[in-house]
XYZ file of C-alpha atoms in Angstrom:
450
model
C 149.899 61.222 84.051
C 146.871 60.682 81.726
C 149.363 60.780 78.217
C 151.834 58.049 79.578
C 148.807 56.060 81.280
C 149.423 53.603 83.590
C 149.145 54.029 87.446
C 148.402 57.764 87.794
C 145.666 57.714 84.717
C 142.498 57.746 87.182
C 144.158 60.873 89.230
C 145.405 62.808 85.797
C 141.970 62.651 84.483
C 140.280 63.905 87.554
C 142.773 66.870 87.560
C 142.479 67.358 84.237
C 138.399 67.057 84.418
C 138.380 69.638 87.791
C 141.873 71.910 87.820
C 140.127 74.343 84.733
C 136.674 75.032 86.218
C 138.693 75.185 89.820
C 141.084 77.901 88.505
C 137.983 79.422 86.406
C 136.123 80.439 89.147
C 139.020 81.144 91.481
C 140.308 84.071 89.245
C 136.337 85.160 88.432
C 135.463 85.081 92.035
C 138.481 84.793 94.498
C 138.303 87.952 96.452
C 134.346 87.104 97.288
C 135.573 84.062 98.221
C 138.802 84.844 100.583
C 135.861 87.352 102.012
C 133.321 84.443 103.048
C 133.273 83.383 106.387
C 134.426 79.406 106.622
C 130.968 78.750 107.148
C 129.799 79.586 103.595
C 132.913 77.833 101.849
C 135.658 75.484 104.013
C 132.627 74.062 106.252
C 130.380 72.935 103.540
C 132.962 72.007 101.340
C 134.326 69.774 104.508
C 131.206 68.454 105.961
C 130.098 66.876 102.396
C 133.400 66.050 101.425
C 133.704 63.649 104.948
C 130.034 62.090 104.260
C 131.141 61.304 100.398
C 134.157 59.746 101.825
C 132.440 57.663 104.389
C 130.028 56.259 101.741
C 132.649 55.149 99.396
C 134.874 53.560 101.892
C 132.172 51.613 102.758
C 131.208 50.899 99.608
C 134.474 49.855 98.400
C 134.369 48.055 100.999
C 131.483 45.418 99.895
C 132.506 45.723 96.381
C 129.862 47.862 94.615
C 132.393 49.293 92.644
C 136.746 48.907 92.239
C 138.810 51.151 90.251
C 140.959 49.100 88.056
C 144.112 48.447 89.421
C 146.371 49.386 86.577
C 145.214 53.148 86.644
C 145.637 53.641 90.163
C 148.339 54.545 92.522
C 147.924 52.119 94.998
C 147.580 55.038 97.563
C 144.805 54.958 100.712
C 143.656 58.081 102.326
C 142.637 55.652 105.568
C 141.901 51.622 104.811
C 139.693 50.846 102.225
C 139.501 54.488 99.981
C 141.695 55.099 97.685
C 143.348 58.264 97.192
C 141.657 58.738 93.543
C 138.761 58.577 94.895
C 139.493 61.313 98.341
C 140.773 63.264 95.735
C 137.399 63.085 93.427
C 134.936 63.901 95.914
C 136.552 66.780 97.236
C 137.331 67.975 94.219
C 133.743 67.692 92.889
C 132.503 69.385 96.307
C 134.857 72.617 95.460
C 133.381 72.803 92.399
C 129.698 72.687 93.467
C 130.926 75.299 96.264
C 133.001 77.582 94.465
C 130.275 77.603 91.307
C 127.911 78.491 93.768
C 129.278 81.512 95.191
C 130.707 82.543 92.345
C 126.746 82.910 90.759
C 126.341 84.617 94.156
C 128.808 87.315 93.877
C 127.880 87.894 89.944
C 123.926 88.001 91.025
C 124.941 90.562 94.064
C 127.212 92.451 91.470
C 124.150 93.041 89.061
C 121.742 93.821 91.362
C 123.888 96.282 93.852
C 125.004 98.206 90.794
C 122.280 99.781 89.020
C 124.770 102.293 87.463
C 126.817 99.749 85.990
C 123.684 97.458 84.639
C 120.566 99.497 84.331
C 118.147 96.959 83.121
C 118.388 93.289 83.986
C 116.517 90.108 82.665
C 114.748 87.916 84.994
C 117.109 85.278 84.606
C 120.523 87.062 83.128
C 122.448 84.769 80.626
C 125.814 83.367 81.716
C 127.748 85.544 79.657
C 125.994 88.723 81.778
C 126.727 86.660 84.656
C 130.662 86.134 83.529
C 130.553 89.871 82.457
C 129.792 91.207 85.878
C 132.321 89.080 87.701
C 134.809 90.626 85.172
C 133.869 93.966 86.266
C 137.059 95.785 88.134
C 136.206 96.598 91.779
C 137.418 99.982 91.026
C 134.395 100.889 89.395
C 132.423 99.250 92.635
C 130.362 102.185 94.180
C 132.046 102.101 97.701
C 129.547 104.922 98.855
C 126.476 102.586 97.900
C 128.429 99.340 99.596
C 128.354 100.740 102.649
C 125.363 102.528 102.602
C 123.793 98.673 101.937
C 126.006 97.533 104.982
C 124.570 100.284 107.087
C 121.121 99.778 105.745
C 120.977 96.076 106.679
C 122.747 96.450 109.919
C 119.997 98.822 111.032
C 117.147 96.656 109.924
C 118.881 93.753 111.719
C 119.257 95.831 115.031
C 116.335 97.534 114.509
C 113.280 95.056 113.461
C 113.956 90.926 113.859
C 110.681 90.677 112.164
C 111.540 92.489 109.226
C 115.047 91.386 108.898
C 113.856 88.136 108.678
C 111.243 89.011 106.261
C 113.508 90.701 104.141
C 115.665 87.032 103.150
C 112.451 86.164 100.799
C 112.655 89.650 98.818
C 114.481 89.369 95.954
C 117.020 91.645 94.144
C 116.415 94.915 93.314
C 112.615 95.195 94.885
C 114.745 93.640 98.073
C 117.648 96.437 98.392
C 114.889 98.949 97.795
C 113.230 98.056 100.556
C 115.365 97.881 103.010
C 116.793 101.286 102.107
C 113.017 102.592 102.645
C 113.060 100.856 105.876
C 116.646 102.306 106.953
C 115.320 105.816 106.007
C 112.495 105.543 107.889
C 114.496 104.413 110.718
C 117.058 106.914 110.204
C 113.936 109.958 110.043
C 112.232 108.520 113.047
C 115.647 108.037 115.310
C 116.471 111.879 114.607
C 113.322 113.388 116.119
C 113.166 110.639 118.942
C 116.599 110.462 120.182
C 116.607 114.353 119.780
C 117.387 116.483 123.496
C 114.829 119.195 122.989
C 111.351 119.735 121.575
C 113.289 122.640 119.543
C 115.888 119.979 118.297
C 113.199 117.702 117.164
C 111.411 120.312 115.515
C 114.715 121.329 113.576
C 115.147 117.760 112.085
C 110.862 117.623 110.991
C 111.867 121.091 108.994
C 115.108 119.187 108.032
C 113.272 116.502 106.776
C 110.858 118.224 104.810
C 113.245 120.214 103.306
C 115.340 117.475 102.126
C 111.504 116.011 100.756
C 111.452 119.426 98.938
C 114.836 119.027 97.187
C 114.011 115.823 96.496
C 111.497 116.423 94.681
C 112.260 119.305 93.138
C 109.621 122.010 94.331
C 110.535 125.069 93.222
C 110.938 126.990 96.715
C 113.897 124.710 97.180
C 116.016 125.132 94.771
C 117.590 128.034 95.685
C 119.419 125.797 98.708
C 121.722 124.239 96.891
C 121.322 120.189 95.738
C 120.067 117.497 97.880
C 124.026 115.932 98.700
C 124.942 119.485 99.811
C 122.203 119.723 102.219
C 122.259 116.224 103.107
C 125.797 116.366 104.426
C 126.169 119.860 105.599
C 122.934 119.119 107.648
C 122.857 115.354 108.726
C 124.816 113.392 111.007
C 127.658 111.203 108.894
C 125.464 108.007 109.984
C 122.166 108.565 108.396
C 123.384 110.424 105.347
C 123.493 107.221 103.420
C 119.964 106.242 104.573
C 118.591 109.770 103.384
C 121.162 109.963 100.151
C 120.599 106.525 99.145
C 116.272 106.169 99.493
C 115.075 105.461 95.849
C 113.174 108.366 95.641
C 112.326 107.624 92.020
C 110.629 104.896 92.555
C 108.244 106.343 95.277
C 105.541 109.338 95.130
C 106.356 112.212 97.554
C 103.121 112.176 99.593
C 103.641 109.378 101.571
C 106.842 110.028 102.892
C 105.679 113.852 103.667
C 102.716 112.074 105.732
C 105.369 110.183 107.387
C 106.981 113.382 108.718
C 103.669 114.875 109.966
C 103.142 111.361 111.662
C 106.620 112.465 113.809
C 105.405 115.862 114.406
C 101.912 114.111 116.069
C 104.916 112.565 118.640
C 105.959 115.944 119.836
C 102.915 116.589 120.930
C 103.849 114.438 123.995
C 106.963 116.532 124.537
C 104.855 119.989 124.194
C 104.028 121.068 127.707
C 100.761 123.212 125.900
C 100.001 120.271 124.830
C 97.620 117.794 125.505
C 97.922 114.114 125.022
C 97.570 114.329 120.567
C 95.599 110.331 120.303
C 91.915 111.725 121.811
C 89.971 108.979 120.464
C 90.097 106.000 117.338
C 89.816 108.348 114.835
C 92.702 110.495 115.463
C 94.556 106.822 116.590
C 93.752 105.934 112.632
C 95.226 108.800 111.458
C 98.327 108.261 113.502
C 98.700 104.860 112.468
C 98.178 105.714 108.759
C 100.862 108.683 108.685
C 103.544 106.627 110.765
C 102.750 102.918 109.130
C 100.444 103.238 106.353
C 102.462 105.824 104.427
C 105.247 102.950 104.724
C 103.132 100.177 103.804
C 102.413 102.154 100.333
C 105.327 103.283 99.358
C 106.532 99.352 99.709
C 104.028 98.357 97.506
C 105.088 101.122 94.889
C 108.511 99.680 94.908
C 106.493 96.179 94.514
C 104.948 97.284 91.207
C 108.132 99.546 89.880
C 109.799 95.925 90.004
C 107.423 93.744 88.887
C 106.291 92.955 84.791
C 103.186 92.164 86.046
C 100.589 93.849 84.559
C 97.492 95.175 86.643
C 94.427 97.510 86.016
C 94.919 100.797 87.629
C 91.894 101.057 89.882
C 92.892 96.968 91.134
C 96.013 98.534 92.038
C 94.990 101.347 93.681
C 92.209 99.104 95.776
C 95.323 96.759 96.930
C 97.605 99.846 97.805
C 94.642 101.115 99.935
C 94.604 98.026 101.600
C 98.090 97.784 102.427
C 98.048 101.718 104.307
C 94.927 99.488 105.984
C 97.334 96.789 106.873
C 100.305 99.149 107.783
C 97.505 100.749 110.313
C 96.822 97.259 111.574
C 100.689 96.913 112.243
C 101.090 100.172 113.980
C 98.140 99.108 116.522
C 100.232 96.029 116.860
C 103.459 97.747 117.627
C 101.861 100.094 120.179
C 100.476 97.355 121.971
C 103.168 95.425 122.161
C 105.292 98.974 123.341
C 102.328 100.249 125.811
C 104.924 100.151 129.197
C 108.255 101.526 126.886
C 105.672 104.893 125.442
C 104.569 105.451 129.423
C 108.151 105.348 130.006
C 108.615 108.159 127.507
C 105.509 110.029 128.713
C 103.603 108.696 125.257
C 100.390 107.026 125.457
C 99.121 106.077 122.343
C 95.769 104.543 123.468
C 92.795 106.628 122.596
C 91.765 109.191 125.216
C 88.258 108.250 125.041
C 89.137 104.375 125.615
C 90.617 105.144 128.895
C 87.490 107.692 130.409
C 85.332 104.371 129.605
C 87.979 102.642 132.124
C 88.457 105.258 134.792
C 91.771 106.183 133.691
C 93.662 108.960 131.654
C 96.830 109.270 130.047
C 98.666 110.032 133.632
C 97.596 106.824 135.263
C 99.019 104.934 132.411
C 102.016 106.210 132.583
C 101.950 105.774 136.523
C 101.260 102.290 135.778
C 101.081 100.351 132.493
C 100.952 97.129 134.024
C 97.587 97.459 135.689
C 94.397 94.927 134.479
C 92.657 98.180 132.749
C 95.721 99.116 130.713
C 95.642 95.234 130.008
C 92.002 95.484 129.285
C 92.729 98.488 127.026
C 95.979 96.470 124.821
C 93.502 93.281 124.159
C 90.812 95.994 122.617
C 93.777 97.470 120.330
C 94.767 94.108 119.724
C 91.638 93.036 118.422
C 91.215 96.028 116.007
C 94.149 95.372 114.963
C 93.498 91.723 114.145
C 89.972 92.942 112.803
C 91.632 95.274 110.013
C 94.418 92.472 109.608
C 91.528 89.812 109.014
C 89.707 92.246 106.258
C 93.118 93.537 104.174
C 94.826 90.387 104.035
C 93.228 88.793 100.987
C 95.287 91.687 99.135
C 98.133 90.166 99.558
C 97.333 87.333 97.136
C 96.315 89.632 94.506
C 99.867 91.306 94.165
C 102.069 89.897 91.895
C 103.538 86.695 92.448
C 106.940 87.386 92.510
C 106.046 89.124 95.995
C 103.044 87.655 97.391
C 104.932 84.716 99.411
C 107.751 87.428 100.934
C 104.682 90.008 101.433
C 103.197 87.548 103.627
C 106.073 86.527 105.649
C 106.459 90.207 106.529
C 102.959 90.707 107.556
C 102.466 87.140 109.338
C 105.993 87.840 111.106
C 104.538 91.077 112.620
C 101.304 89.674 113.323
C 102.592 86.813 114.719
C 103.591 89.308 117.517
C 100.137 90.347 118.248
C 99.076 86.520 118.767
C 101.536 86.338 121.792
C 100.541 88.996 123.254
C 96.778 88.223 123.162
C 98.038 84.764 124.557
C 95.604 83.916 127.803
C 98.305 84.746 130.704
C 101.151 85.618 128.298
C 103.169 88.256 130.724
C 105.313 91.005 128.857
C 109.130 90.580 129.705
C 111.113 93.267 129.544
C 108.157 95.710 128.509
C 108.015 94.114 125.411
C 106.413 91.091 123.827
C 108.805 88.553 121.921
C 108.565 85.905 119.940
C 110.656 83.117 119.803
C 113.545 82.550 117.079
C 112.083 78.698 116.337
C 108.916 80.271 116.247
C 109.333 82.997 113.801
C 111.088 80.641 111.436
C 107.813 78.465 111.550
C 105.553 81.165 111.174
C 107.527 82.552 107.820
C 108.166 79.049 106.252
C 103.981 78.234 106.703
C 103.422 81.790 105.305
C 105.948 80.778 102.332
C 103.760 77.775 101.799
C 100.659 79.035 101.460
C 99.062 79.363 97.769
């Protein structure tokens, strides 16, 4: 067509402009594309293709431009477009589509597989990108695939806020987190959904134990390695979310506080027991074991992936401030769950709050819909926002890379807090929610702000 000229010259040269790059990326990226829904590939690819050809018709249409008439075939999709030019348009929309996932699958192949590329630039070269779409999926970890399926699934089911928050991570520091999140999930789920006090009690010395082996204290050794006890001891669901927590990137005492945090909850279960949150203080300490701890080890995995450089004792003041905020979130959380813990015989406001009211534990969880209980969430709300209002200036000193995503995590949580101290707002369903539109809002003014 384009060597003998003539009629079929304008087609030939659009095949032989598009066909190589089509075929390229097909064979570099065709199974990650046959895996897309339509919605990432045929959709876009039709919805821009349509508009393209709308414009053109009518601009052939007036004249702006005519293809000569000796290089064409003569040929009309519908009256007034020429085939060459249907065939251009959709051609150049494949290749903007297919280019685009293709990047996408070599960018998730680099940063899933830390075995197969240890260390990554910023920005990796195209021949690094090109080198890890020519990577066999045979030497894919298929244990770490799914253990990133299960891990997002959890935190999609689990937290809306944090899901959502999680889209403005990026790579690595982005798949760490959300395997801290899934492990904390995982730990908490085992001693809450457990069907005894003794139960619960068996996965806190479970947990610590696999802490030990983790992190190699001598005592533990003798037990065998962490995958042995891992799957000889844990259910098939949360082994990945245990197996799979970047433990080298995080220091041990957090995630030990976290555990103690869960035994504070079986208090509540303990009939020689009396109701473990007596007054702020011990409130604080709850919040820091169960949110705080969590809050920190995020913003180790913050520095581990950032090039930033900051003083020591700056970065010690900021992770201080971010247990502070985690604390902040906690009060928010138990607010927002005040009738769901009655239901579960936990009350989690201070003892010493409800004697000022008239009330104790018991009445709450008689009724945690009554104007003192309502009294009581406002007062934890506004703690909550105080501690918020003095941490959050933190945020902007972290490095930049994660400053904007920080904030759309904290502001999404937050946000929650500002319905509920909404004059009237009424909790549905024993539990406060914020609207989809709204969340999207609040994390794109968050992602704004400098």
């Amino acid at each position: 067509m384009v060597a003998n000229g003539g009629r079929g010259l304008y087609l030939g040269l659009i095949l032989v402009w598009a066909g190589p790059f089509v075929l390229l990326l097909w064979s570099l990226a065709y199974q990650f594309i046959i895996g897309l829904p339509i919605s990432n590939t045929i959709i876009p690819i039709a919805i821009s293709t349509l508009y393209l050809w709308i414009v053109d018709t009518l601009a052939l249409k007036r004249g702006t431009w005519v293809i000569v008439s000796g290089t064409k075939l003569g040929w009309h999709l519908w009256d007034g477009l020429e085939i060459e030019e249907a065939f251009f348009f959709l051609a150049t929309n494949v290749l903007i589509v297919f280019g685009l996932v293709a990047f996408d699958d070599a960018f998730a192949i680099l940063q899933s597989f830390p075995s197969l590329f240890p260390t990554l630039p910023t920005l990796p070269s195209p021949l690094l990108l090109i080198k890890a779409l020519l990577v066999s999926t045979r030497s894919y970890d298929e244990d770490r695939i799914e253990g990133l399926k299960q891990a997002l699934t959890r935190l999609q089911a689990k937290s809306r806020s944090f899901y959502l928050a999680s889209g403005v991570f990026q790579g690595r520091l982005r798949i760490d987190l959300v395997l801290l999140y899934s492990f904390c999930r995982v730990a908490d789920d085992l001693v809450d959904e457990s069907e005894s006090l003794e139960e619960a009690r068996q996965w806190i010395s479970n947990l610590n134990h696999y802490l030990d082996l983790t992190y190699g204290k001598p005592s533990a050794k003798k037990h065998g390695s962490v995958n042995e006890f891992v799957q000889s001891t844990f259910p098939v669901s949360s082994q990945a979310a245990l197996l799979m927590l970047p433990t080298t990137n995080l220091s041990p005492t957090p995630l030990y506080d976290l555990v103690k945090g869960f035994e504070t909850d079986l208090h509540f279960s303990s009939r020689n027991s009396t109701f473990p949150i007596t007054d702020e203080a011990t409130l604080s300490t709850y919040g820091a074991q169960v949110a705080g701890t969590v809050a920190e080890s995020c913003l180790e995995l913050v520095y581990h992936h950032s090039t930033a450089i900051n003083p020591e004792a700056q970065r010690r003041r900021i992770v201080n401030a971010g247990g502070r905020m985690g604390i902040a979130l906690q009060y928010v959380n138990i607010a927002r769950d005040v009738a769901v813990d009655a239901a579960n015989g936990r009350v989690y406001i201070p003892a010493t709050w409800l004697e000022q009211e008239g009330l104790s534990p018991e009445n709450v969880i008689e009724d945690a819909t009554s104007l003192q209980v309502e009294k009581l969430r406002q007062r934890l709300l506004d703690r909550a926002m105080k501690i918020y209002d003095e941490t959050k200036e933190a945020i902007e000193k972290l490095p930049i890379e994660a400053r904007a995503p920080m904030r759309v995590a904290v502001e999404s949580y937050v946000e929650i807090g500002r319905v509920l101290r909404t004059p009237g707002y009424k909790v549905k369903a024993s539990r406060a929610t914020v609207p989809k539109l709204r969340r999207l809002y609040v994390a794109w003014k968050a992602l704004r702000l400098k």
